[in-house]
Short mmCIF file of C-alpha atoms and ligand atoms in Angstrom, two decimals:
data_model
loop_
_atom_site.label_atom_id
_atom_site.label_comp_id
_atom_site.label_asym_id
_atom_site.label_seq_id
_atom_site.Cartn_x
_atom_site.Cartn_y
_atom_site.Cartn_z
CA MET S 1 96.82 108.42 120.61
CA ASN S 2 95.24 110.74 118.09
CA HIS S 3 94.06 114.32 117.94
CA PHE S 4 90.30 113.88 117.47
CA GLU S 5 88.62 114.87 120.72
CA TYR S 6 85.64 116.72 122.17
CA ARG S 7 85.92 120.26 123.44
CA ASP S 8 82.77 121.73 124.95
CA GLY S 9 80.79 118.89 123.46
CA ARG S 10 81.93 119.39 119.85
CA LEU S 11 84.37 117.17 118.02
CA HIS S 12 87.65 118.89 117.20
CA VAL S 13 90.48 117.80 114.95
CA GLU S 14 93.49 119.31 116.67
CA ASP S 15 92.27 122.90 117.22
CA VAL S 16 89.68 122.94 114.44
CA PRO S 17 85.99 122.24 115.10
CA LEU S 18 84.91 119.45 112.75
CA ALA S 19 81.69 121.41 112.09
CA ASP S 20 83.78 124.22 110.51
CA ILE S 21 85.31 121.74 108.08
CA ALA S 22 81.90 120.25 107.25
CA ALA S 23 80.47 123.73 106.65
CA GLU S 24 83.23 124.67 104.24
CA VAL S 25 83.99 121.39 102.52
CA GLY S 26 80.72 119.46 102.83
CA THR S 27 80.35 115.76 103.49
CA PRO S 28 81.49 113.08 102.96
CA ALA S 29 85.16 113.96 103.34
CA TYR S 30 88.29 112.42 104.77
CA VAL S 31 89.92 114.53 107.47
CA TYR S 32 93.54 113.93 108.50
CA SER S 33 95.51 115.26 111.46
CA SER S 34 99.13 116.32 110.83
CA ALA S 35 99.97 116.13 114.54
CA THR S 36 98.83 112.50 114.67
CA LEU S 37 100.82 111.62 111.56
CA ARG S 38 103.92 113.17 113.09
CA ARG S 39 103.33 111.52 116.44
CA HIS S 40 102.96 108.04 114.96
CA TYR S 41 106.07 108.44 112.85
CA LYS S 42 108.04 109.63 115.88
CA VAL S 43 106.79 106.84 118.18
CA PHE S 44 107.73 104.22 115.61
CA ALA S 45 111.17 105.65 114.87
CA ALA S 46 111.92 106.24 118.57
CA SER S 47 111.01 102.64 119.48
CA LEU S 48 113.47 101.34 116.91
CA ALA S 49 116.17 103.73 118.03
CA SER S 50 115.84 102.72 121.68
CA ALA S 51 115.73 98.97 120.94
CA MET S 52 118.83 99.19 118.75
CA PRO S 53 120.96 102.10 119.89
CA GLY S 54 123.50 102.99 117.25
CA GLY S 55 121.84 100.70 114.67
CA ARG S 56 121.04 102.08 111.25
CA HIS S 57 117.43 101.97 110.18
CA THR S 58 115.28 103.61 107.54
CA VAL S 59 111.53 104.03 107.87
CA CYS S 60 110.01 103.74 104.40
CA TYR S 61 106.35 104.72 104.83
CA SER S 62 104.19 102.39 102.75
CA VAL S 63 102.59 104.90 100.44
CA LYS S 64 99.74 102.56 99.47
CA ALA S 65 98.06 103.21 102.83
CA ASN S 66 97.47 106.87 102.02
CA SER S 67 99.19 108.43 99.07
CA ASN S 68 97.86 111.97 99.20
CA GLN S 69 100.68 114.38 98.35
CA ALA S 70 100.10 116.36 101.53
CA VAL S 71 100.19 113.27 103.75
CA ILE S 72 103.39 111.99 102.14
CA GLY S 73 104.73 115.56 102.41
CA VAL S 74 104.21 115.67 106.20
CA LEU S 75 106.14 112.40 106.51
CA ALA S 76 108.84 113.48 104.07
CA ALA S 77 109.45 116.50 106.29
CA MET S 78 109.95 114.08 109.22
CA GLY S 79 112.68 112.33 107.25
CA SER S 80 110.64 109.35 106.11
CA GLY S 81 111.48 107.26 103.08
CA ALA S 82 108.86 105.39 101.05
CA ASP S 83 107.84 101.89 100.08
CA VAL S 84 106.19 101.98 96.65
CA VAL S 85 104.54 99.28 94.56
CA SER S 86 103.99 100.96 91.20
CA GLY S 87 105.47 103.56 88.90
CA GLY S 88 102.58 105.79 89.95
CA GLU S 89 103.45 105.53 93.63
CA LEU S 90 107.12 106.13 92.83
CA LYS S 91 106.17 109.35 91.07
CA ARG S 92 103.96 110.39 93.98
CA ALA S 93 106.69 109.75 96.55
CA LEU S 94 109.30 111.68 94.59
CA LYS S 95 106.90 114.54 93.89
CA ALA S 96 106.06 114.82 97.60
CA GLY S 97 109.75 115.29 98.38
CA ILE S 98 110.97 111.84 99.38
CA PRO S 99 114.53 111.42 98.14
CA ALA S 100 115.06 108.50 95.72
CA GLU S 101 117.77 107.06 97.93
CA LYS S 102 115.14 106.42 100.61
CA ILE S 103 112.68 104.61 98.32
CA VAL S 104 112.24 100.85 98.11
CA PHE S 105 110.20 99.26 95.32
CA SER S 106 108.08 96.22 96.29
CA GLY S 107 105.46 94.17 94.43
CA VAL S 108 105.11 90.91 92.51
CA GLY S 109 104.47 92.42 89.08
CA LYS S 110 106.90 95.23 88.32
CA THR S 111 107.00 95.95 84.59
CA SER S 112 110.20 96.72 82.68
CA ALA S 113 108.98 100.32 82.21
CA GLU S 114 108.57 100.70 85.99
CA MET S 115 112.03 99.21 86.55
CA ARG S 116 113.54 101.69 84.11
CA GLN S 117 111.75 104.57 85.85
CA ALA S 118 113.07 103.43 89.24
CA LEU S 119 116.62 102.94 87.96
CA GLU S 120 116.57 106.39 86.37
CA ALA S 121 115.44 107.88 89.67
CA GLY S 122 118.17 105.98 91.55
CA ILE S 123 116.09 104.25 94.22
CA LYS S 124 117.54 102.56 97.29
CA GLN S 125 116.45 98.99 96.63
CA PHE S 126 114.29 96.68 94.52
CA ASN S 127 112.51 93.97 96.49
CA VAL S 128 112.47 91.23 93.88
CA GLU S 129 109.91 88.47 94.20
CA SER S 130 110.67 85.91 91.46
CA GLU S 131 113.30 84.57 89.10
CA PRO S 132 111.55 85.91 85.97
CA GLU S 133 111.44 89.34 87.60
CA LEU S 134 115.18 89.11 88.32
CA ALA S 135 115.84 88.25 84.67
CA VAL S 136 113.93 91.30 83.41
CA LEU S 137 115.52 93.64 85.95
CA SER S 138 118.97 92.36 85.02
CA GLU S 139 118.29 93.01 81.35
CA VAL S 140 116.85 96.49 81.90
CA ALA S 141 119.78 97.53 84.12
CA LEU S 142 122.30 96.09 81.66
CA GLY S 143 120.70 98.07 78.83
CA MET S 144 121.01 101.25 80.88
CA GLY S 145 124.58 100.52 81.94
CA VAL S 146 123.73 100.59 85.66
CA ARG S 147 123.61 98.10 88.53
CA ALA S 148 120.30 97.46 90.28
CA PRO S 149 120.45 97.19 94.10
CA VAL S 150 118.44 94.08 94.95
CA ALA S 151 116.98 92.34 97.98
CA PHE S 152 114.86 89.25 97.53
CA ARG S 153 111.53 89.06 99.26
CA VAL S 154 111.39 85.65 100.85
CA ASN S 155 108.25 83.84 101.86
CA PRO S 156 108.85 82.34 105.32
CA ASP S 157 105.61 80.30 105.34
CA VAL S 158 104.46 81.88 108.59
CA ASP S 159 100.82 82.41 109.46
CA ALA S 160 100.34 86.11 110.21
CA GLU S 161 97.05 85.33 112.00
CA THR S 162 95.27 88.16 110.26
CA HIS S 163 92.40 88.43 107.73
CA ALA S 164 92.95 85.98 104.84
CA LYS S 165 92.82 88.78 102.24
CA ILE S 166 95.76 90.59 103.81
CA SER S 167 97.92 87.64 104.81
CA THR S 168 100.99 87.39 102.58
CA GLY S 169 103.59 85.16 104.23
CA LYS S 170 102.12 81.69 103.80
CA ALA S 171 103.40 79.31 101.13
CA GLU S 172 100.03 79.46 99.33
CA ASN S 173 100.25 83.27 98.93
CA LYS S 174 101.56 84.73 95.67
CA PHE S 175 104.25 86.75 97.46
CA GLY S 176 107.96 86.20 97.78
CA ILE S 177 110.39 83.45 96.97
CA PRO S 178 109.90 80.09 98.69
CA PHE S 179 112.41 79.75 101.49
CA ASP S 180 113.95 76.57 100.14
CA GLN S 181 114.65 78.26 96.78
CA ALA S 182 116.23 81.37 98.29
CA ARG S 183 119.89 80.34 98.26
CA ASP S 184 119.68 79.26 94.61
CA ILE S 185 118.24 82.57 93.47
CA TYR S 186 120.86 84.52 95.43
CA ARG S 187 123.58 82.44 93.70
CA LEU S 188 122.00 83.14 90.32
CA ALA S 189 121.75 86.88 91.03
CA ALA S 190 125.34 87.17 92.25
CA ALA S 191 126.53 86.01 88.84
CA LEU S 192 124.65 88.79 87.00
CA PRO S 193 126.85 91.82 86.29
CA SER S 194 124.03 94.37 86.44
CA ILE S 195 122.63 93.13 89.77
CA ASP S 196 124.02 94.20 93.13
CA VAL S 197 122.74 91.77 95.77
CA ILE S 198 122.44 93.79 98.96
CA GLY S 199 119.69 92.43 101.18
CA VAL S 200 116.81 90.26 102.29
CA ASP S 201 113.18 91.37 102.47
CA VAL S 202 110.13 89.92 104.21
CA HIS S 203 106.52 91.06 104.72
CA ILE S 204 104.05 88.53 106.09
CA GLY S 205 100.82 90.49 106.18
CA SER S 206 98.93 93.49 107.41
CA GLN S 207 97.03 94.35 110.61
CA LEU S 208 98.94 91.85 112.73
CA THR S 209 97.64 92.04 116.27
CA ARG S 210 99.99 89.40 117.70
CA LEU S 211 103.75 89.75 117.62
CA ALA S 212 104.63 86.05 117.62
CA PRO S 213 104.31 85.69 113.80
CA PHE S 214 106.77 88.57 113.33
CA GLU S 215 109.18 86.85 115.68
CA SER S 216 109.00 83.57 113.73
CA ALA S 217 109.46 85.33 110.39
CA PHE S 218 112.36 87.52 111.54
CA ALA S 219 114.10 84.54 113.16
CA ARG S 220 113.91 82.72 109.83
CA VAL S 221 115.32 85.78 108.04
CA ALA S 222 118.21 85.90 110.52
CA GLU S 223 119.00 82.24 109.85
CA LEU S 224 118.87 82.77 106.11
CA THR S 225 121.09 85.84 106.34
CA ALA S 226 123.76 83.82 108.14
CA GLN S 227 123.56 81.13 105.46
CA LEU S 228 123.75 83.65 102.64
CA ARG S 229 126.79 85.28 104.21
CA ALA S 230 128.41 81.86 104.51
CA ASP S 231 127.64 81.45 100.80
CA GLY S 232 129.67 84.60 100.15
CA HIS S 233 126.94 87.24 99.74
CA ARG S 234 127.42 90.66 101.31
CA ILE S 235 124.02 91.09 102.93
CA ARG S 236 123.84 94.69 104.15
CA THR S 237 120.11 95.49 104.39
CA LEU S 238 117.20 93.66 105.98
CA ASP S 239 113.78 94.97 104.97
CA LEU S 240 111.32 93.75 107.59
CA GLY S 241 108.19 95.04 105.82
CA GLY S 242 105.19 96.58 107.54
CA GLY S 243 102.12 95.01 109.07
CA LEU S 244 102.00 96.24 112.66
CA GLY S 245 98.34 96.25 113.67
CA ILE S 246 96.41 99.15 115.19
CA PRO S 247 93.30 99.27 117.42
CA TYR S 248 90.10 99.55 115.38
CA VAL S 249 88.03 98.86 118.48
CA ARG S 250 88.37 101.57 121.10
CA ASN S 251 90.49 100.58 124.10
CA ALA S 252 91.32 97.16 122.60
CA PRO S 253 94.82 95.92 123.35
CA TRP S 254 97.16 96.06 120.40
CA PRO S 255 100.85 95.39 119.81
CA GLN S 256 103.03 98.21 121.03
CA PRO S 257 105.83 99.54 118.81
CA ASP S 258 108.26 99.10 121.73
CA ALA S 259 107.52 95.38 121.98
CA TYR S 260 107.80 95.05 118.20
CA ALA S 261 111.15 96.83 118.23
CA GLY S 262 112.27 94.57 121.09
CA ILE S 263 111.61 91.50 118.94
CA ILE S 264 113.62 92.99 116.13
CA GLY S 265 116.53 93.70 118.44
CA ARG S 266 116.46 90.09 119.66
CA THR S 267 116.06 88.38 116.27
CA VAL S 268 118.16 90.41 113.83
CA GLY S 269 119.89 93.07 115.92
CA HIS S 270 123.17 91.13 116.04
CA LEU S 271 123.57 90.98 112.25
CA GLY S 272 124.81 94.54 111.87
CA CYS S 273 122.56 95.23 108.88
CA GLU S 274 120.81 98.46 108.01
CA LEU S 275 117.16 97.74 108.83
CA ILE S 276 114.35 98.97 106.60
CA PHE S 277 110.71 99.18 107.72
CA GLU S 278 107.60 99.67 105.63
CA PRO S 279 104.84 100.73 108.05
CA GLY S 280 101.65 101.98 106.45
CA ARG S 281 98.56 101.59 108.60
CA MET S 282 100.50 102.22 111.82
CA ILE S 283 101.39 105.72 110.60
CA THR S 284 98.20 106.93 108.92
CA GLY S 285 95.36 104.70 110.19
CA ASN S 286 94.39 106.58 113.32
CA ALA S 287 95.38 109.91 111.80
CA GLY S 288 92.25 110.06 109.65
CA VAL S 289 88.46 109.88 109.85
CA LEU S 290 85.75 109.70 107.24
CA MET S 291 83.22 112.43 107.97
CA SER S 292 79.66 111.79 106.86
CA SER S 293 76.13 113.18 107.31
CA VAL S 294 72.92 111.35 108.08
CA ILE S 295 70.52 111.56 105.14
CA TYR S 296 67.60 109.60 106.59
CA VAL S 297 66.73 107.47 109.54
CA LYS S 298 64.44 104.70 108.36
CA GLN S 299 62.52 102.17 110.41
CA GLY S 300 62.48 98.71 108.77
CA THR S 301 60.38 95.72 109.81
CA ASN S 302 62.64 94.77 112.66
CA ARG S 303 65.62 97.11 112.50
CA ARG S 304 66.44 100.74 112.17
CA PHE S 305 68.68 102.01 109.37
CA VAL S 306 70.74 105.17 109.61
CA ILE S 307 71.36 106.09 105.96
CA LEU S 308 74.52 108.12 105.49
CA ASP S 309 75.93 110.12 102.59
CA ALA S 310 79.17 108.07 102.69
CA ALA S 311 79.13 104.62 101.18
CA MET S 312 81.17 101.52 100.42
CA ASN S 313 82.72 103.24 97.42
CA ASP S 314 84.25 105.81 99.82
CA LEU S 315 85.38 103.31 102.49
CA ILE S 316 85.42 99.71 101.27
CA ARG S 317 86.99 98.10 104.34
CA PRO S 318 83.79 96.98 106.13
CA ALA S 319 82.42 95.40 102.93
CA MET S 320 85.75 93.89 101.90
CA TYR S 321 87.31 92.72 105.16
CA ASP S 322 84.34 92.83 107.57
CA ALA S 323 86.30 95.64 109.19
CA HIS S 324 84.98 97.53 112.19
CA HIS S 325 85.30 101.33 112.31
CA GLU S 326 84.11 103.05 115.48
CA ILE S 327 81.75 105.98 115.10
CA LEU S 328 82.45 109.39 116.49
CA PRO S 329 79.47 111.79 116.36
CA GLU S 330 80.25 115.45 115.77
CA THR S 331 78.18 116.39 118.80
CA GLN S 332 79.25 114.60 121.95
CA PRO S 333 76.42 112.39 123.20
CA GLU S 334 74.98 113.49 126.56
CA ASP S 335 75.23 111.15 129.53
CA ASP S 336 71.47 110.73 129.70
CA ASP S 337 70.99 110.15 125.94
CA ALA S 338 69.04 107.01 125.11
CA TRP S 339 71.22 104.98 122.76
CA ASP S 340 69.53 102.63 120.37
CA ARG S 341 70.55 99.88 117.96
CA ALA S 342 70.74 100.51 114.23
CA ASP S 343 72.48 99.53 111.02
CA LEU S 344 74.71 102.24 109.55
CA VAL S 345 74.44 102.07 105.79
CA GLY S 346 75.30 104.05 102.67
CA PRO S 347 73.17 104.86 99.63
CA VAL S 348 74.85 102.38 97.24
CA CYS S 349 72.56 99.74 95.79
CA GLU S 350 74.05 96.71 97.49
CA SER S 351 73.28 95.17 100.86
CA GLY S 352 77.03 94.96 101.40
CA ASP S 353 77.02 98.76 101.61
CA THR S 354 76.84 98.53 105.39
CA PHE S 355 79.36 100.16 107.73
CA ALA S 356 78.04 98.52 110.87
CA ARG S 357 75.21 96.13 111.68
CA ASP S 358 73.06 96.33 114.76
CA CYS S 359 75.36 98.68 116.60
CA GLU S 360 74.69 101.03 119.49
CA VAL S 361 74.15 104.57 118.28
CA PRO S 362 73.31 107.80 120.06
CA PRO S 363 70.18 109.65 118.95
CA LEU S 364 70.75 110.61 115.30
CA ALA S 365 68.60 112.63 112.91
CA ALA S 366 68.90 113.80 109.30
CA GLY S 367 71.69 116.36 108.96
CA ASP S 368 73.71 115.09 111.93
CA ILE S 369 77.39 114.56 111.26
CA LEU S 370 79.37 111.56 112.36
CA CYS S 371 82.82 110.21 111.63
CA PHE S 372 84.21 106.76 111.11
CA GLU S 373 87.46 106.45 112.99
CA THR S 374 90.70 104.82 111.86
CA ALA S 375 90.02 105.64 108.23
CA GLY S 376 93.36 107.30 107.44
CA ALA S 377 94.85 104.10 106.01
CA TYR S 378 93.32 102.18 103.10
CA GLY S 379 90.38 104.61 103.03
CA ALA S 380 90.61 107.27 100.31
CA VAL S 381 93.18 105.24 98.35
CA MET S 382 90.76 102.35 97.93
CA SER S 383 87.74 104.46 97.01
CA SER S 384 85.98 104.21 93.68
CA THR S 385 83.27 106.05 91.79
CA TYR S 386 80.77 103.16 91.84
CA ASN S 387 77.18 104.37 91.38
CA THR S 388 78.70 107.50 89.75
CA ARG S 389 79.58 108.84 93.15
CA PRO S 390 82.46 111.32 92.73
CA LEU S 391 85.59 110.81 94.85
CA VAL S 392 85.19 112.68 98.12
CA ALA S 393 87.29 115.59 99.36
CA GLU S 394 90.34 115.11 101.57
CA VAL S 395 91.28 117.69 104.20
CA LEU S 396 94.45 118.10 106.23
CA VAL S 397 94.42 119.82 109.60
CA ASP S 398 97.52 121.31 111.20
CA GLY S 399 96.96 123.07 114.53
CA ASP S 400 94.24 125.65 113.98
CA ARG S 401 94.50 125.53 110.17
CA PHE S 402 92.90 123.24 107.65
CA ALA S 403 93.08 122.93 103.89
CA ILE S 404 91.52 120.84 101.17
CA VAL S 405 94.26 118.52 99.96
CA ARG S 406 92.10 116.86 97.33
CA PRO S 407 89.01 118.66 96.12
CA ARG S 408 85.79 116.74 95.76
CA GLU S 409 85.59 115.41 92.23
CA ASP S 410 82.70 116.80 90.21
CA VAL S 411 80.22 114.62 88.38
CA ASP S 412 80.69 116.37 85.04
CA SER S 413 84.40 115.70 84.95
CA LEU S 414 83.73 112.11 85.97
CA ILE S 415 81.28 111.62 83.10
CA GLY S 416 83.53 113.67 80.83
CA ARG S 417 86.17 110.94 81.01
CA ASP S 418 83.94 108.68 78.91
CA ARG S 419 84.25 108.83 75.11
CA LEU S 420 81.79 107.80 72.43
CA PRO S 421 83.30 105.62 69.69
CA PRO S 422 83.30 107.29 66.22
CA TRP S 423 80.34 105.27 64.92
CA MET S 424 78.14 106.40 67.79
CA GLN S 425 79.18 110.01 67.24
CA GLU S 426 78.07 109.71 63.61
CA ASP S 427 74.76 108.25 64.75
CA ALA S 428 74.35 111.12 67.16
CA ALA S 429 75.14 113.66 64.43
CA GLY S 430 72.31 112.11 62.43
N1 LLP F 1 104.98 96.40 102.66
C1 LLP F 1 104.38 95.59 101.78
C2 LLP F 1 105.18 94.81 100.85
C3 LLP F 1 102.96 95.50 101.78
O1 LLP F 1 102.37 94.69 100.91
C4 LLP F 1 102.20 96.27 102.68
C5 LLP F 1 100.75 96.22 102.68
C6 LLP F 1 102.90 97.12 103.58
C7 LLP F 1 104.29 97.16 103.54
C8 LLP F 1 102.19 97.99 104.58
O2 LLP F 1 101.51 97.25 105.50
P1 LLP F 1 100.83 97.93 106.79
O3 LLP F 1 101.93 98.43 107.69
O4 LLP F 1 99.96 99.03 106.31
O5 LLP F 1 100.04 96.82 107.40
N2 LLP F 1 93.76 97.17 102.15
C9 LLP F 1 94.03 96.36 103.32
C10 LLP F 1 95.52 96.30 103.65
C11 LLP F 1 96.37 95.83 102.50
C12 LLP F 1 97.84 95.77 102.85
C13 LLP F 1 98.65 95.51 101.64
N3 LLP F 1 100.06 95.52 101.85
C14 LLP F 1 93.21 96.89 104.48
O6 LLP F 1 92.47 97.85 104.32
O7 LLP F 1 93.25 96.33 105.58
#
């Protein structure tokens, strides 16, 4: 459920007419709903609580999905922790008010500088993905005279049955430690004085629409945990990653948080560990839309093109993952409107700059506003300035209020980031 709905034929975000936002902020812009963010966080946390009454769990929102300070801030106020994958994300999470002791640090390529930054902050856990990474972390922690809390991310070789570019739990993926090497690396780590081995971590992919792959992966983690305990390790935390899919197609069935939590209860509930979760898309995906205006409607030889002011640089998902985002016109289509087929495209000079091909659209004319749904996760964070298109504005709605939470970038400051090398400056000076 989200809070984008029609009232008297006009699209509202919570209690704010979308047209008011467009008039003040312009298009394109991302628009997020605080109530939806809160609702998704609550639904997720409540499912876990009811599947494992009395069990300890920490929800560490995966900041990569949407790292706007205001968005993280809404979740921080709900008590969320954070999953970060860079020093930059760590800074963002801390700045938005997430306490260090609720932050886990994931990723295959942490640098020693990032490790130092995280140790100084006092984060909850490093999810270590290789032996060389362990060696560097051990050295950095030793140098600082501290102990690094470590879980190893294991690769269970399970097919997540999702898009190949976002599948991470197969043996051929770069992520995690191969299952058959796990016990050796735990033994190695336990002998290092600056490493505190505390847990096991797994994340098999993103946008999982079937729960069976989770079940296989978590069952393997449970087995490994028992083995590690028998080997003498005090495994206290299990980080089960993120990846729960959401409906991109309206009314499509999708895995329910309750069923997901049920699987967790069955597979790892008996181990008495603190459970950590890293949901990203599930929290922010349906809490945001990309608002855009029609620039032209153009009739081609055998198809019609609706040319929008938003483009692939603003929302890369259709071009990159063949992702589908439903459209939501600002004005509610009338029952007797004649819908037609068209391609929805942006102005960028690539044929891949297509949001949807040959899709049913209501009557649209230049100046009309429409939104792409489910753009709150992996939307703004993946945008670029390709074609010298400045980053778009981001807006947060809360009840009947809205505010710009990232102003539209201006072209001059974008160009102003370039520098001429000294020899070209001399040439220019004559
Ligand atoms: N934890 C780890 C270690 C991850 O790598 C990810 C996502 C998550 C948690 C959060 O996963 P989620 O709950 O959001 O599925 N740009 C792609 C998605 C990339 C996901 C990368 N890792 C997209 O737009 O579909």
